[in-house]
Short mmCIF file of C-alpha atoms in Angstrom, two decimals:
data_model
loop_
_atom_site.label_atom_id
_atom_site.label_comp_id
_atom_site.label_asym_id
_atom_site.label_seq_id
_atom_site.Cartn_x
_atom_site.Cartn_y
_atom_site.Cartn_z
CA THR A 22 -40.28 18.52 3.88
CA MET A 23 -38.87 16.29 6.56
CA ILE A 24 -36.06 13.78 6.67
CA GLN A 25 -37.84 10.61 5.61
CA TYR A 26 -36.16 7.90 7.69
CA GLN A 27 -34.54 7.46 11.09
CA THR A 28 -31.94 4.94 9.90
CA LEU A 29 -30.48 3.62 6.66
CA THR A 30 -31.90 0.16 7.34
CA GLU A 31 -35.37 1.64 7.73
CA MET A 32 -34.76 3.25 4.32
CA LEU A 33 -33.90 -0.08 2.66
CA ASP A 34 -36.81 -1.81 4.44
CA HIS A 35 -39.15 0.76 2.92
CA ARG A 36 -37.56 0.94 -0.54
CA SER A 37 -37.39 -2.88 -0.81
CA ARG A 38 -41.19 -3.01 -0.72
CA GLY A 39 -41.30 -1.06 -4.00
CA ALA A 40 -40.00 -1.81 -7.47
CA GLY A 41 -36.53 -0.31 -6.88
CA ALA A 42 -33.43 -2.07 -8.17
CA ILE A 43 -29.72 -1.62 -8.74
CA GLY A 44 -28.35 -2.25 -12.22
CA TYR A 45 -24.77 -3.53 -12.23
CA LEU A 46 -23.18 -2.79 -15.63
CA GLU A 47 -20.20 -5.13 -15.76
CA GLY A 48 -19.39 -4.65 -19.44
CA GLU A 49 -20.99 -4.22 -22.83
CA GLY A 50 -24.04 -6.47 -22.85
CA ALA A 51 -23.17 -7.71 -19.35
CA GLU A 52 -25.78 -6.37 -16.98
CA LYS A 53 -27.26 -7.67 -13.74
CA THR A 54 -30.35 -6.29 -12.10
CA LEU A 55 -30.73 -6.70 -8.35
CA PRO A 56 -34.15 -5.76 -6.95
CA LEU A 57 -33.83 -3.96 -3.61
CA ALA A 58 -35.99 -6.71 -2.07
CA SER A 59 -33.26 -9.22 -3.02
CA LEU A 60 -30.52 -6.91 -1.73
CA ARG A 61 -32.26 -6.85 1.67
CA LYS A 62 -32.57 -10.66 1.77
CA ARG A 63 -28.96 -11.15 0.74
CA ALA A 64 -27.74 -8.66 3.35
CA LEU A 65 -29.59 -10.52 6.12
CA GLY A 66 -28.26 -13.84 4.79
CA ILE A 67 -24.67 -12.57 4.95
CA LEU A 68 -25.33 -11.13 8.42
CA HIS A 69 -26.11 -14.66 9.63
CA HIS A 70 -22.55 -15.73 8.65
CA LEU A 71 -20.94 -12.64 10.20
CA GLN A 72 -22.79 -13.30 13.45
CA ARG A 73 -21.67 -16.94 13.31
CA ILE A 74 -18.02 -15.86 13.27
CA GLY A 75 -18.69 -13.63 16.28
CA ALA A 76 -19.52 -10.20 14.83
CA ARG A 77 -21.47 -8.11 17.32
CA PRO A 78 -23.16 -4.69 17.16
CA GLY A 79 -20.52 -1.97 17.43
CA ASP A 80 -17.76 -4.15 15.95
CA MET A 81 -15.75 -2.62 13.10
CA LEU A 82 -15.43 -4.51 9.84
CA ILE A 83 -12.92 -3.62 7.11
CA LEU A 84 -14.71 -4.05 3.80
CA HIS A 85 -12.14 -4.94 1.17
CA VAL A 86 -13.63 -6.41 -2.02
CA ALA A 87 -13.20 -5.44 -5.67
CA SER A 88 -16.74 -6.16 -6.88
CA ASN A 89 -19.44 -3.48 -6.52
CA GLU A 90 -22.08 -6.15 -5.98
CA GLN A 91 -20.15 -7.94 -3.25
CA PHE A 92 -19.36 -4.60 -1.62
CA ILE A 93 -23.00 -3.48 -1.45
CA ASP A 94 -24.25 -6.86 -0.18
CA ALA A 95 -21.73 -6.83 2.68
CA TYR A 96 -22.17 -3.12 3.43
CA TRP A 97 -25.88 -3.62 4.10
CA ALA A 98 -25.24 -6.85 6.03
CA CYS A 99 -23.14 -4.74 8.41
CA LEU A 100 -25.75 -1.97 8.72
CA TYR A 101 -28.48 -4.49 9.59
CA GLY A 102 -26.28 -6.03 12.27
CA GLY A 103 -25.19 -2.70 13.76
CA ILE A 104 -21.66 -3.65 12.64
CA VAL A 105 -19.64 -0.63 11.43
CA PRO A 106 -18.30 -1.15 7.89
CA VAL A 107 -14.99 0.56 7.09
CA PRO A 108 -14.52 0.59 3.30
CA VAL A 109 -10.88 0.30 2.17
CA ALA A 110 -10.03 0.48 -1.53
CA VAL A 111 -8.51 -2.50 -3.30
CA GLY A 112 -5.48 -1.13 -5.11
CA ILE A 113 -2.61 -2.80 -6.86
CA SER A 114 0.13 -0.90 -5.06
CA ASP A 115 1.76 -1.79 -1.75
CA GLU A 116 0.56 1.60 -0.54
CA HIS A 117 -3.02 0.30 -0.49
CA LYS A 118 -2.06 -2.78 1.53
CA GLN A 119 -0.02 -0.61 3.89
CA LYS A 120 -3.04 1.66 4.36
CA LEU A 121 -5.27 -1.30 5.21
CA LEU A 122 -2.87 -2.54 7.90
CA ARG A 123 -2.56 0.99 9.31
CA ILE A 124 -6.33 1.28 9.50
CA ALA A 125 -6.59 -2.13 11.16
CA ARG A 126 -4.10 -1.01 13.84
CA GLN A 127 -6.08 2.20 14.36
CA LEU A 128 -9.40 0.38 14.73
CA GLY A 129 -8.08 -2.01 17.37
CA ASP A 130 -9.65 -5.40 16.71
CA PRO A 131 -11.65 -5.19 13.48
CA LEU A 132 -13.09 -7.96 11.34
CA LEU A 133 -12.06 -8.23 7.69
CA TYR A 134 -14.43 -9.08 4.84
CA THR A 135 -12.54 -9.93 1.67
CA ASP A 136 -11.89 -12.71 -0.85
CA ARG A 137 -9.28 -15.45 -0.83
CA LYS A 138 -7.04 -13.83 -3.46
CA LEU A 139 -6.93 -10.47 -1.68
CA ARG A 140 -6.39 -12.16 1.68
CA ASP A 141 -3.39 -14.07 0.31
CA ARG A 142 -1.90 -10.87 -1.09
CA LEU A 143 -2.33 -9.12 2.26
CA ALA A 144 -0.76 -12.06 4.11
CA ALA A 145 2.27 -12.05 1.81
CA PHE A 146 2.62 -8.28 2.16
CA ALA A 147 2.33 -8.32 5.97
CA ASP A 148 4.95 -11.07 6.04
CA SER A 149 7.37 -9.09 3.85
CA GLN A 150 6.80 -5.99 6.02
CA GLY A 151 7.56 -7.76 9.24
CA SER A 152 4.23 -6.75 10.80
CA PRO A 153 2.83 -10.22 11.48
CA GLU A 154 0.98 -9.40 14.72
CA THR A 155 -1.48 -6.96 13.13
CA TRP A 156 -2.09 -9.49 10.39
CA GLN A 157 -2.49 -12.49 12.72
CA ALA A 158 -5.18 -10.68 14.70
CA LEU A 159 -6.95 -9.68 11.49
CA GLN A 160 -6.65 -13.11 9.89
CA ALA A 161 -8.39 -14.71 12.87
CA ARG A 162 -11.36 -12.40 12.27
CA THR A 163 -11.50 -12.67 8.47
CA PHE A 164 -14.56 -13.71 6.54
CA LEU A 165 -14.03 -14.78 2.93
CA VAL A 166 -16.80 -13.95 0.50
CA ASP A 167 -15.78 -17.13 -1.41
CA GLN A 168 -17.20 -19.15 1.50
CA LEU A 169 -20.72 -17.80 1.01
CA ASP A 170 -22.48 -20.86 -0.26
CA ASP A 171 -25.85 -20.55 1.43
CA ILE A 172 -27.47 -17.28 2.44
CA SER A 173 -30.98 -18.62 2.99
CA ARG A 174 -30.78 -18.26 6.79
CA GLU A 175 -31.24 -14.69 7.96
CA GLY A 176 -29.16 -13.12 10.69
CA THR A 177 -30.72 -11.22 13.58
CA PRO A 178 -31.05 -7.49 12.83
CA ALA A 179 -29.80 -5.22 15.61
CA GLN A 180 -31.79 -2.34 17.10
CA VAL A 181 -30.23 0.60 15.24
CA THR A 182 -30.72 4.26 16.19
CA THR A 183 -30.35 7.56 14.31
CA ASP A 184 -27.30 8.71 16.25
CA GLN A 185 -25.48 5.39 15.97
CA THR A 186 -22.39 5.17 13.76
CA ALA A 187 -23.40 3.88 10.33
CA PHE A 188 -19.90 3.61 8.90
CA ILE A 189 -16.42 5.10 8.91
CA GLN A 190 -15.17 6.82 5.77
CA PHE A 191 -11.38 6.98 5.61
CA SER A 192 -9.97 9.95 3.74
CA SER A 193 -7.74 9.07 0.83
CA GLY A 194 -4.68 10.51 2.61
CA SER A 195 -2.09 7.96 1.49
CA THR A 196 0.96 9.70 2.97
CA SER A 197 -0.23 10.63 6.47
CA GLU A 198 -1.90 8.40 9.05
CA PRO A 199 -5.32 7.75 7.47
CA LYS A 200 -8.11 9.87 9.01
CA GLY A 201 -11.41 8.17 9.72
CA VAL A 202 -14.59 10.23 9.48
CA VAL A 203 -17.33 8.76 11.67
CA LEU A 204 -20.78 9.16 10.11
CA THR A 205 -24.06 8.41 11.86
CA HIS A 206 -27.29 7.28 10.21
CA GLY A 207 -28.71 10.72 11.02
CA ASN A 208 -25.78 12.56 9.39
CA ILE A 209 -26.16 10.69 6.12
CA LEU A 210 -29.95 10.92 5.98
CA ALA A 211 -29.98 14.68 6.68
CA ASN A 212 -27.39 15.14 3.93
CA ALA A 213 -29.45 12.95 1.57
CA GLU A 214 -32.58 15.03 2.21
CA GLY A 215 -30.63 18.27 1.71
CA ALA A 216 -29.15 17.01 -1.57
CA LYS A 217 -32.53 15.75 -2.75
CA GLN A 218 -34.09 19.17 -2.18
CA ALA A 219 -31.17 21.08 -3.72
CA ALA A 220 -30.85 18.92 -6.86
CA GLY A 221 -34.49 17.86 -7.20
CA PHE A 222 -33.76 14.11 -7.18
CA SER A 223 -36.92 12.07 -7.71
CA GLU A 224 -38.35 8.74 -8.85
CA HIS A 225 -38.24 10.13 -12.40
CA ASP A 226 -34.43 10.15 -12.32
CA THR A 227 -31.99 7.45 -13.39
CA SER A 228 -28.40 7.64 -12.13
CA LEU A 229 -25.11 6.17 -13.32
CA SER A 230 -21.77 6.17 -11.50
CA TRP A 231 -18.36 4.62 -12.11
CA MET A 232 -16.91 6.11 -8.90
CA PRO A 233 -15.45 3.62 -6.43
CA LEU A 234 -17.81 2.65 -3.58
CA THR A 235 -14.90 3.20 -1.19
CA HIS A 236 -15.20 6.92 -2.06
CA ASP A 237 -17.92 9.08 -0.48
CA MET A 238 -19.18 10.38 -3.84
CA GLY A 239 -19.59 6.81 -5.07
CA LEU A 240 -21.12 5.30 -1.94
CA ILE A 241 -23.09 8.14 -0.38
CA GLY A 242 -23.75 10.25 -3.47
CA PHE A 243 -24.60 7.61 -6.02
CA HIS A 244 -25.85 4.71 -3.92
CA LEU A 245 -27.36 5.89 -0.61
CA MET A 246 -28.67 9.28 -1.79
CA MET A 247 -30.15 7.72 -4.91
CA MET A 248 -31.91 5.03 -2.88
CA TYR A 249 -33.15 7.72 -0.50
CA ALA A 250 -34.82 9.64 -3.34
CA GLY A 251 -36.11 6.52 -5.13
CA VAL A 252 -33.83 7.05 -8.12
CA ARG A 253 -33.21 4.06 -10.43
CA GLN A 254 -29.46 3.49 -10.03
CA TYR A 255 -26.78 1.95 -12.24
CA LEU A 256 -23.24 1.21 -11.10
CA MET A 257 -20.28 0.60 -13.38
CA PRO A 258 -16.93 -0.72 -12.08
CA THR A 259 -14.23 1.94 -11.82
CA ASP A 260 -11.70 -0.26 -13.61
CA LEU A 261 -14.12 -0.71 -16.52
CA PHE A 262 -14.24 3.09 -16.88
CA VAL A 263 -10.45 3.23 -16.66
CA ARG A 264 -10.05 0.59 -19.41
CA ARG A 265 -13.00 1.55 -21.62
CA ALA A 266 -13.95 5.13 -20.77
CA LEU A 267 -16.31 5.52 -23.74
CA LEU A 268 -18.72 3.02 -22.17
CA TRP A 269 -19.61 5.71 -19.62
CA MET A 270 -21.53 7.85 -22.11
CA LYS A 271 -22.73 4.79 -24.06
CA PHE A 272 -24.39 3.44 -20.88
CA ALA A 273 -25.72 6.93 -20.09
CA SER A 274 -27.34 6.96 -23.52
CA ASP A 275 -28.67 3.37 -23.41
CA LYS A 276 -30.21 3.77 -19.96
CA LYS A 277 -31.54 7.31 -20.55
CA VAL A 278 -29.55 8.44 -17.53
CA THR A 279 -30.54 11.81 -16.05
CA ILE A 280 -27.81 12.09 -13.37
CA THR A 281 -24.15 11.07 -13.53
CA CYS A 282 -20.84 12.25 -12.11
CA SER A 283 -17.10 12.48 -12.45
CA PRO A 284 -14.20 14.17 -10.74
CA ASN A 285 -12.03 16.45 -12.86
CA PHE A 286 -9.59 13.71 -13.93
CA GLY A 287 -12.45 11.58 -15.30
CA TYR A 288 -13.40 14.21 -17.87
CA ARG A 289 -9.78 14.38 -19.01
CA HIS A 290 -9.53 10.57 -19.18
CA TYR A 291 -12.74 10.39 -21.21
CA LEU A 292 -11.60 13.05 -23.70
CA ARG A 293 -8.28 11.27 -24.14
CA ALA A 294 -10.06 7.99 -24.90
CA LEU A 295 -12.40 9.80 -27.29
CA GLY A 296 -9.68 11.57 -29.27
CA ASP A 297 -11.19 12.51 -32.63
CA LYS A 298 -13.51 9.49 -32.76
CA THR A 299 -17.24 9.82 -33.41
CA LEU A 300 -19.66 8.04 -31.08
CA GLU A 301 -22.32 5.88 -32.72
CA GLY A 302 -25.89 6.05 -31.46
CA VAL A 303 -25.11 8.07 -28.34
CA GLU A 304 -27.93 10.42 -27.30
CA LEU A 305 -27.46 12.44 -24.10
CA ALA A 306 -30.44 14.81 -24.13
CA ALA A 307 -31.89 13.08 -21.04
CA VAL A 308 -28.88 14.03 -18.86
CA ARG A 309 -29.91 16.91 -16.60
CA LEU A 310 -27.06 16.86 -14.07
CA ILE A 311 -23.48 15.74 -14.48
CA PHE A 312 -21.86 16.24 -11.07
CA ASN A 313 -18.33 17.62 -11.14
CA GLY A 314 -16.65 17.44 -7.73
CA ALA A 315 -14.26 15.53 -5.46
CA GLU A 316 -11.26 17.36 -6.98
CA PRO A 317 -10.35 20.92 -7.94
CA ILE A 318 -12.39 21.74 -11.04
CA SER A 319 -10.81 23.03 -14.25
CA VAL A 320 -13.17 25.45 -16.02
CA GLU A 321 -11.28 24.89 -19.30
CA LEU A 322 -11.68 21.12 -19.06
CA ALA A 323 -15.41 21.40 -18.28
CA GLU A 324 -15.80 23.59 -21.38
CA GLU A 325 -13.83 21.21 -23.58
CA PHE A 326 -15.93 18.26 -22.40
CA LEU A 327 -19.21 20.09 -23.05
CA ASP A 328 -18.00 21.20 -26.50
CA ARG A 329 -17.10 17.62 -27.44
CA MET A 330 -20.40 16.21 -26.13
CA ALA A 331 -22.66 18.91 -27.59
CA PRO A 332 -23.19 17.00 -30.89
CA TYR A 333 -24.67 14.15 -28.80
CA GLY A 334 -27.27 16.37 -27.15
CA LEU A 335 -25.54 17.04 -23.81
CA ARG A 336 -26.78 20.46 -22.67
CA ARG A 337 -24.29 23.00 -21.32
CA ASN A 338 -26.44 23.60 -18.25
CA ALA A 339 -26.11 19.93 -17.28
CA MET A 340 -22.59 20.54 -15.91
CA PHE A 341 -23.10 20.67 -12.13
CA PRO A 342 -20.01 21.85 -10.21
CA VAL A 343 -20.38 20.97 -6.53
CA TYR A 344 -18.43 21.08 -3.28
CA GLY A 345 -18.35 18.51 -0.55
CA LEU A 346 -16.16 16.40 1.73
CA ALA A 347 -16.46 13.28 3.87
CA GLU A 348 -16.38 15.36 7.07
CA ALA A 349 -19.75 16.87 6.04
CA SER A 350 -21.18 13.40 5.18
CA LEU A 351 -20.71 14.41 1.55
CA ALA A 352 -22.55 17.35 -0.01
CA VAL A 353 -21.98 20.95 1.09
CA SER A 354 -22.97 23.26 -1.77
CA PHE A 355 -24.82 22.90 -5.09
CA PRO A 356 -25.61 25.51 -7.76
CA PRO A 357 -29.25 25.89 -8.89
CA PRO A 358 -30.05 22.89 -11.14
CA GLY A 359 -30.58 23.82 -14.78
CA SER A 360 -28.51 27.02 -14.55
CA ASP A 361 -25.42 27.57 -16.68
CA TYR A 362 -22.30 27.09 -14.58
CA ARG A 363 -20.51 30.26 -13.53
CA TYR A 364 -16.91 31.05 -12.80
CA ILE A 365 -14.87 34.06 -11.76
CA THR A 366 -11.46 35.09 -13.09
CA VAL A 367 -9.13 36.27 -10.33
CA ASP A 368 -5.51 37.28 -9.88
CA ARG A 369 -3.85 34.14 -8.54
CA ARG A 370 -1.58 36.33 -6.36
CA SER A 371 -4.58 37.74 -4.43
CA LEU A 372 -5.63 34.45 -2.79
CA GLY A 373 -3.96 34.61 0.63
CA VAL A 374 -6.20 33.98 3.68
CA GLY A 375 -7.86 37.27 4.67
CA ALA A 376 -7.06 38.90 1.32
CA ARG A 377 -9.64 40.28 -1.08
CA ALA A 378 -9.73 38.20 -4.30
CA GLN A 379 -9.06 40.62 -7.17
CA GLN A 380 -11.09 39.96 -10.33
CA VAL A 381 -9.07 40.41 -13.53
CA ALA A 382 -9.53 40.16 -17.28
CA PRO A 383 -9.26 36.65 -18.79
CA ASP A 384 -6.06 37.59 -20.68
CA ASP A 385 -4.25 38.84 -17.57
CA PRO A 386 -0.97 36.87 -17.18
CA ASN A 387 -1.94 36.00 -13.58
CA ALA A 388 -5.55 35.09 -14.38
CA LEU A 389 -7.00 32.02 -12.70
CA LYS A 390 -10.52 30.77 -13.45
CA LEU A 391 -12.35 29.58 -10.33
CA MET A 392 -15.54 27.57 -10.75
CA CYS A 393 -18.53 28.72 -8.68
CA GLU A 394 -19.97 25.86 -6.65
CA GLY A 395 -23.33 27.24 -5.62
CA LYS A 396 -24.62 27.72 -2.11
CA PRO A 397 -25.03 25.49 0.96
CA ILE A 398 -27.74 22.85 0.61
CA PRO A 399 -30.48 22.46 3.27
CA TYR A 400 -29.28 21.03 6.63
CA THR A 401 -25.77 22.35 5.94
CA SER A 402 -24.30 25.66 7.08
CA VAL A 403 -20.98 27.15 6.02
CA ARG A 404 -18.81 29.89 7.51
CA LEU A 405 -15.73 31.50 5.98
CA VAL A 406 -13.27 32.67 8.61
CA ALA A 407 -9.86 34.32 8.83
CA ASP A 408 -6.94 32.79 10.77
CA SER A 409 -8.32 34.60 13.85
CA GLY A 410 -11.65 32.76 13.59
CA ALA A 411 -13.58 35.96 12.71
CA GLU A 412 -15.82 35.79 9.63
CA VAL A 413 -14.26 37.31 6.52
CA ALA A 414 -15.99 40.00 4.44
CA PRO A 415 -17.59 39.12 1.07
CA ASP A 416 -15.10 38.47 -1.76
CA HIS A 417 -12.37 37.66 0.76
CA VAL A 418 -10.44 34.40 1.08
CA GLY A 419 -11.00 32.38 4.26
CA HIS A 420 -11.04 28.94 5.85
CA LEU A 421 -14.23 26.96 5.37
CA LEU A 422 -16.07 25.79 8.50
CA MET A 423 -19.10 23.50 8.33
#
């Protein structure tokens, strides 16, 4: 099969003519459904306001809002206008505000899309840091989502091409200078097609994610890729999962979800919240893939999670350990869907670059279980090389090149 669209906006244009929708699960019994046709209208309505404050194709816009719904509306407004959204997480720590100002300095003269409360916090922080000039430039180009009263007038969509930058994904590196990964429409769509083929995503699937939309697994994996494949998607706020983790599997049950995801820490957080409680009316037989990625994977934790969820119908072969990174758009390797996950047990002392990984018995004092993460998906190629740049032999440790 072929990559279906040239650009992400062409994808939403096409999908908005069907019955697709996004379900925003804001709490128990608090759900909002947004048809993709409405998302497209809202995005063009917001674009009108961005163009009124001077946003032009090629401009960068820091997207800094806490609400999933507000984020997605503004993200698509940017894509339609050829404006490059740069998602930056809303955190409570000063580190997050520091990161935003660093990114703003790196981008040169970006716009900022945020709300009044977050803007005031940033202003106070910039003031206390003695970096007023970065902030003054940013403040002059800030659009507050609170000011959106009327979005009935549509902005003018830009001519967007496949090899144009769609958005910039900043790595979560909090200590170093943040690294921006520039992704084109073509990069993301090729990765979406590869993932669709490798995981068998289709219109018969329903997805659920609590991952932040500022993270590539949340935004690309569980919003863009799902729209690409015509999957019915549900989004749950990250802080709702943090506060009430058990809602994750309750929503999965209620919505007959077939695809969901979590990094390693999420499984641990869920099990901690579960303790020795019993879940009422939770039925997980529909789940066919539960993505496990974005962090080193603990085999023991995956097993514990599956053991605890088995009484609710979650199949062991639903656990889907994957590898990816923003530099590769997102997805690099998947195992075969529906297969039991595999792992190898190696001597942790045999893992130097260029060394042969020694397999050992599980009770060896130096045993380390390493999860197998499948093979490269279509449109992605992987090489393992030694320090010299030469490919390493099978079973040897190397650097990953994509």
